[in-house]
Amino acid sequence: MGDYQAPLSRYVHQLKYERQFWVAEKLAELFVPTVSDPAPLITSVPLHWRRHAYRGFNQSELLAMAIARQLKVTYSPLFKRVRATSPQQGKNRQQRMANLHQVFTLKGGVAAKRIAIVDDVLTTGSTVHHLCKLLLDAGVESVDIYTICRTPEPADKSD
């Protein structure tokens, strides 16, 4: 929807770190008009159960449910995070891809042909890349990515 800068970055921060859950509905209100042809099924990026228990919620799930409600389409949590990872923040693309290797699985079969994945912030796309691959391998024909903010890709720290 926009770059990771004010005011969007502030709203995402309020939701993710200040537990201001009402922001999910407001962000969805801003996002929904940008979707001209909604996917019939919306899902979200999962948190590992330990991080979910610590935080108490999954911001991507809150956003996905709000977006689905406002678009009048179905929300379903399709993925499971099977192992904990270190935070993606501060990693370059190669490190992010390696950090997410074999982290996600599908919870079950997928009948939809087109699905949208919701994530709060997209940096390199490594998370949604792994999730898209799972869906496409399961027979999904098309995957849309719904994201609130996009950050610039960090400089490659291996140079």
mmCIF file of C-alpha atoms in Angstrom:
data_model
loop_
_atom_site.group_PDB
_atom_site.id
_atom_site.type_symbol
_atom_site.label_atom_id
_atom_site.label_comp_id
_atom_site.label_asym_id
_atom_site.label_seq_id
_atom_site.Cartn_x
_atom_site.Cartn_y
_atom_site.Cartn_z
ATOM 1 C CA MET A 1 0.000 0.000 0.000
ATOM 2 C CA GLY A 2 2.857 2.385 0.793
ATOM 3 C CA ASP A 3 6.426 2.816 1.921
ATOM 4 C CA TYR A 4 7.449 2.086 5.491
ATOM 5 C CA GLN A 5 7.363 5.701 6.603
ATOM 6 C CA ALA A 6 5.019 7.908 8.589
ATOM 7 C CA PRO A 7 2.122 7.718 9.004
ATOM 8 C CA LEU A 8 1.889 4.024 7.932
ATOM 9 C CA SER A 9 5.001 2.979 9.858
ATOM 10 C CA ARG A 10 3.576 4.568 13.004
ATOM 11 C CA TYR A 11 0.271 2.716 12.615
ATOM 12 C CA VAL A 12 2.046 -0.602 12.093
ATOM 13 C CA HIS A 13 4.207 0.081 15.150
ATOM 14 C CA GLN A 14 1.118 0.890 17.239
ATOM 15 C CA LEU A 15 -0.483 -2.386 16.225
ATOM 16 C CA LYS A 16 2.575 -4.594 16.513
ATOM 17 C CA TYR A 17 4.332 -3.204 19.580
ATOM 18 C CA GLU A 18 1.782 -1.090 21.472
ATOM 19 C CA ARG A 19 -1.146 -3.539 21.322
ATOM 20 C CA GLN A 20 -3.472 -0.954 19.790
ATOM 21 C CA PHE A 21 -5.621 -3.530 18.015
ATOM 22 C CA TRP A 22 -8.105 -0.975 16.689
ATOM 23 C CA VAL A 23 -5.387 0.076 14.227
ATOM 24 C CA ALA A 24 -5.915 -3.172 12.254
ATOM 25 C CA GLU A 25 -9.417 -2.012 11.237
ATOM 26 C CA LYS A 26 -8.150 1.458 10.299
ATOM 27 C CA LEU A 27 -5.281 0.025 8.222
ATOM 28 C CA ALA A 28 -7.758 -2.308 6.508
ATOM 29 C CA GLU A 29 -9.979 0.699 5.727
ATOM 30 C CA LEU A 30 -7.013 2.374 4.048
ATOM 31 C CA PHE A 31 -5.958 -0.809 2.239
ATOM 32 C CA VAL A 32 -9.280 -2.158 0.931
ATOM 33 C CA PRO A 33 -9.884 0.607 -1.666
ATOM 34 C CA THR A 34 -6.591 -0.383 -3.342
ATOM 35 C CA VAL A 35 -7.932 -3.886 -4.111
ATOM 36 C CA SER A 36 -9.901 -3.910 -7.358
ATOM 37 C CA ASP A 37 -10.322 -7.681 -7.689
ATOM 38 C CA PRO A 38 -10.123 -9.370 -4.264
ATOM 39 C CA ALA A 39 -8.936 -12.933 -3.873
ATOM 40 C CA PRO A 40 -11.802 -15.124 -2.590
ATOM 41 C CA LEU A 41 -9.650 -16.482 0.245
ATOM 42 C CA ILE A 42 -7.289 -14.513 2.480
ATOM 43 C CA THR A 43 -4.676 -15.963 4.808
ATOM 44 C CA SER A 44 -1.854 -14.519 6.915
ATOM 45 C CA VAL A 45 1.783 -15.035 7.760
ATOM 46 C CA PRO A 46 1.919 -17.252 10.863
ATOM 47 C CA LEU A 47 3.903 -16.660 14.023
ATOM 48 C CA HIS A 48 5.652 -19.478 15.845
ATOM 49 C CA TRP A 49 3.514 -20.553 18.803
ATOM 50 C CA ARG A 50 6.074 -19.284 21.317
ATOM 51 C CA ARG A 51 6.197 -15.810 19.780
ATOM 52 C CA HIS A 52 2.403 -15.797 19.546
ATOM 53 C CA ALA A 53 2.136 -16.780 23.217
ATOM 54 C CA TYR A 54 4.661 -14.110 24.224
ATOM 55 C CA ARG A 55 3.054 -11.352 22.153
ATOM 56 C CA GLY A 56 -0.498 -12.584 22.658
ATOM 57 C CA PHE A 57 -1.574 -11.961 19.067
ATOM 58 C CA ASN A 58 -0.439 -12.089 15.441
ATOM 59 C CA GLN A 59 -0.571 -8.663 13.797
ATOM 60 C CA SER A 60 -0.722 -10.153 10.286
ATOM 61 C CA GLU A 61 -3.680 -12.286 11.316
ATOM 62 C CA LEU A 62 -5.503 -9.265 12.781
ATOM 63 C CA LEU A 63 -4.917 -7.351 9.552
ATOM 64 C CA ALA A 64 -5.972 -10.295 7.383
ATOM 65 C CA MET A 65 -9.202 -10.803 9.324
ATOM 66 C CA ALA A 66 -10.035 -7.080 9.102
ATOM 67 C CA ILE A 67 -9.285 -6.967 5.369
ATOM 68 C CA ALA A 68 -11.313 -10.124 4.700
ATOM 69 C CA ARG A 69 -14.242 -8.766 6.710
ATOM 70 C CA GLN A 70 -14.216 -5.462 4.821
ATOM 71 C CA LEU A 71 -13.827 -7.158 1.420
ATOM 72 C CA LYS A 72 -16.545 -9.680 2.381
ATOM 73 C CA VAL A 73 -14.340 -12.679 1.564
ATOM 74 C CA THR A 74 -13.208 -15.682 3.614
ATOM 75 C CA TYR A 75 -10.255 -15.642 6.009
ATOM 76 C CA SER A 76 -8.525 -18.911 6.847
ATOM 77 C CA PRO A 77 -5.189 -19.523 8.617
ATOM 78 C CA LEU A 78 -3.570 -21.941 6.158
ATOM 79 C CA PHE A 79 0.007 -22.083 7.440
ATOM 80 C CA LYS A 80 1.878 -23.336 10.466
ATOM 81 C CA ARG A 81 5.317 -22.145 11.522
ATOM 82 C CA VAL A 82 7.061 -25.371 12.562
ATOM 83 C CA ARG A 83 10.188 -23.924 14.116
ATOM 84 C CA ALA A 84 11.198 -20.690 15.751
ATOM 85 C CA THR A 85 13.599 -18.384 13.929
ATOM 86 C CA SER A 86 15.621 -15.371 14.862
ATOM 87 C CA PRO A 87 14.015 -12.056 13.837
ATOM 88 C CA GLN A 88 14.307 -11.115 10.155
ATOM 89 C CA GLN A 89 15.020 -7.486 11.015
ATOM 90 C CA GLY A 90 18.595 -6.507 10.155
ATOM 91 C CA LYS A 91 19.247 -9.500 7.866
ATOM 92 C CA ASN A 92 20.013 -9.215 4.163
ATOM 93 C CA ARG A 93 18.019 -11.160 1.554
ATOM 94 C CA GLN A 94 20.308 -14.220 1.577
ATOM 95 C CA GLN A 95 20.272 -14.398 5.382
ATOM 96 C CA ARG A 96 16.477 -14.004 5.435
ATOM 97 C CA MET A 97 15.984 -16.831 2.942
ATOM 98 C CA ALA A 98 18.294 -19.134 4.917
ATOM 99 C CA ASN A 99 16.585 -18.174 8.199
ATOM 100 C CA LEU A 100 13.218 -19.294 6.778
ATOM 101 C CA HIS A 101 14.337 -22.574 5.200
ATOM 102 C CA GLN A 102 11.727 -25.264 6.000
ATOM 103 C CA VAL A 103 10.013 -23.067 8.593
ATOM 104 C CA PHE A 104 6.463 -23.229 7.214
ATOM 105 C CA THR A 105 4.022 -25.996 6.354
ATOM 106 C CA LEU A 106 0.430 -26.047 5.212
ATOM 107 C CA LYS A 107 -2.098 -27.035 7.886
ATOM 108 C CA GLY A 108 -4.045 -29.126 5.394
ATOM 109 C CA GLY A 109 -5.279 -29.271 1.834
ATOM 110 C CA VAL A 110 -6.084 -26.128 -0.105
ATOM 111 C CA ALA A 111 -9.119 -26.065 -2.392
ATOM 112 C CA ALA A 112 -8.984 -22.423 -3.524
ATOM 113 C CA LYS A 113 -7.406 -21.533 -6.854
ATOM 114 C CA ARG A 114 -6.556 -17.962 -5.842
ATOM 115 C CA ILE A 115 -5.417 -16.850 -2.395
ATOM 116 C CA ALA A 116 -4.094 -13.608 -0.913
ATOM 117 C CA ILE A 117 -1.428 -13.638 1.806
ATOM 118 C CA VAL A 118 -1.468 -10.698 4.227
ATOM 119 C CA ASP A 119 1.695 -9.434 5.897
ATOM 120 C CA ASP A 120 2.166 -6.169 7.748
ATOM 121 C CA VAL A 121 5.572 -5.219 6.320
ATOM 122 C CA LEU A 122 7.318 -6.548 3.210
ATOM 123 C CA THR A 123 11.079 -6.083 3.052
ATOM 124 C CA THR A 124 12.773 -8.614 0.760
ATOM 125 C CA GLY A 125 9.753 -10.826 0.177
ATOM 126 C CA SER A 126 11.524 -13.895 1.548
ATOM 127 C CA THR A 127 8.696 -14.798 3.942
ATOM 128 C CA VAL A 128 5.935 -14.573 1.345
ATOM 129 C CA HIS A 129 8.206 -16.321 -1.177
ATOM 130 C CA HIS A 130 8.281 -19.431 1.018
ATOM 131 C CA LEU A 131 4.529 -19.278 1.628
ATOM 132 C CA CYS A 132 3.757 -18.787 -2.082
ATOM 133 C CA LYS A 133 5.848 -21.817 -2.956
ATOM 134 C CA LEU A 134 3.851 -23.969 -0.520
ATOM 135 C CA LEU A 135 0.561 -22.779 -2.027
ATOM 136 C CA LEU A 136 1.669 -23.194 -5.640
ATOM 137 C CA ASP A 137 3.048 -26.669 -4.901
ATOM 138 C CA ALA A 138 -0.378 -27.518 -3.398
ATOM 139 C CA GLY A 139 -2.130 -26.580 -6.642
ATOM 140 C CA VAL A 140 -3.105 -22.957 -6.059
ATOM 141 C CA GLU A 141 -3.029 -21.172 -9.411
ATOM 142 C CA SER A 142 -2.523 -17.574 -8.277
ATOM 143 C CA VAL A 143 -1.269 -15.894 -5.101
ATOM 144 C CA ASP A 144 -1.740 -12.214 -4.312
ATOM 145 C CA ILE A 145 0.315 -10.423 -1.668
ATOM 146 C CA TYR A 146 -1.513 -7.856 0.456
ATOM 147 C CA THR A 147 0.908 -5.770 2.489
ATOM 148 C CA ILE A 148 0.530 -2.517 4.372
ATOM 149 C CA CYS A 149 4.114 -1.256 4.021
ATOM 150 C CA ARG A 150 7.153 -1.989 1.909
ATOM 151 C CA THR A 151 10.633 -1.238 3.236
ATOM 152 C CA PRO A 152 13.651 -0.706 1.056
ATOM 153 C CA GLU A 153 15.762 -3.833 0.763
ATOM 154 C CA PRO A 154 18.720 -3.581 3.148
ATOM 155 C CA ALA A 155 22.172 -3.302 1.669
ATOM 156 C CA ASP A 156 23.919 -6.665 1.250
ATOM 157 C CA LYS A 157 26.126 -6.956 4.335
ATOM 158 C CA SER A 158 28.294 -9.631 2.757
ATOM 159 C CA ASP A 159 30.021 -7.159 0.413
#
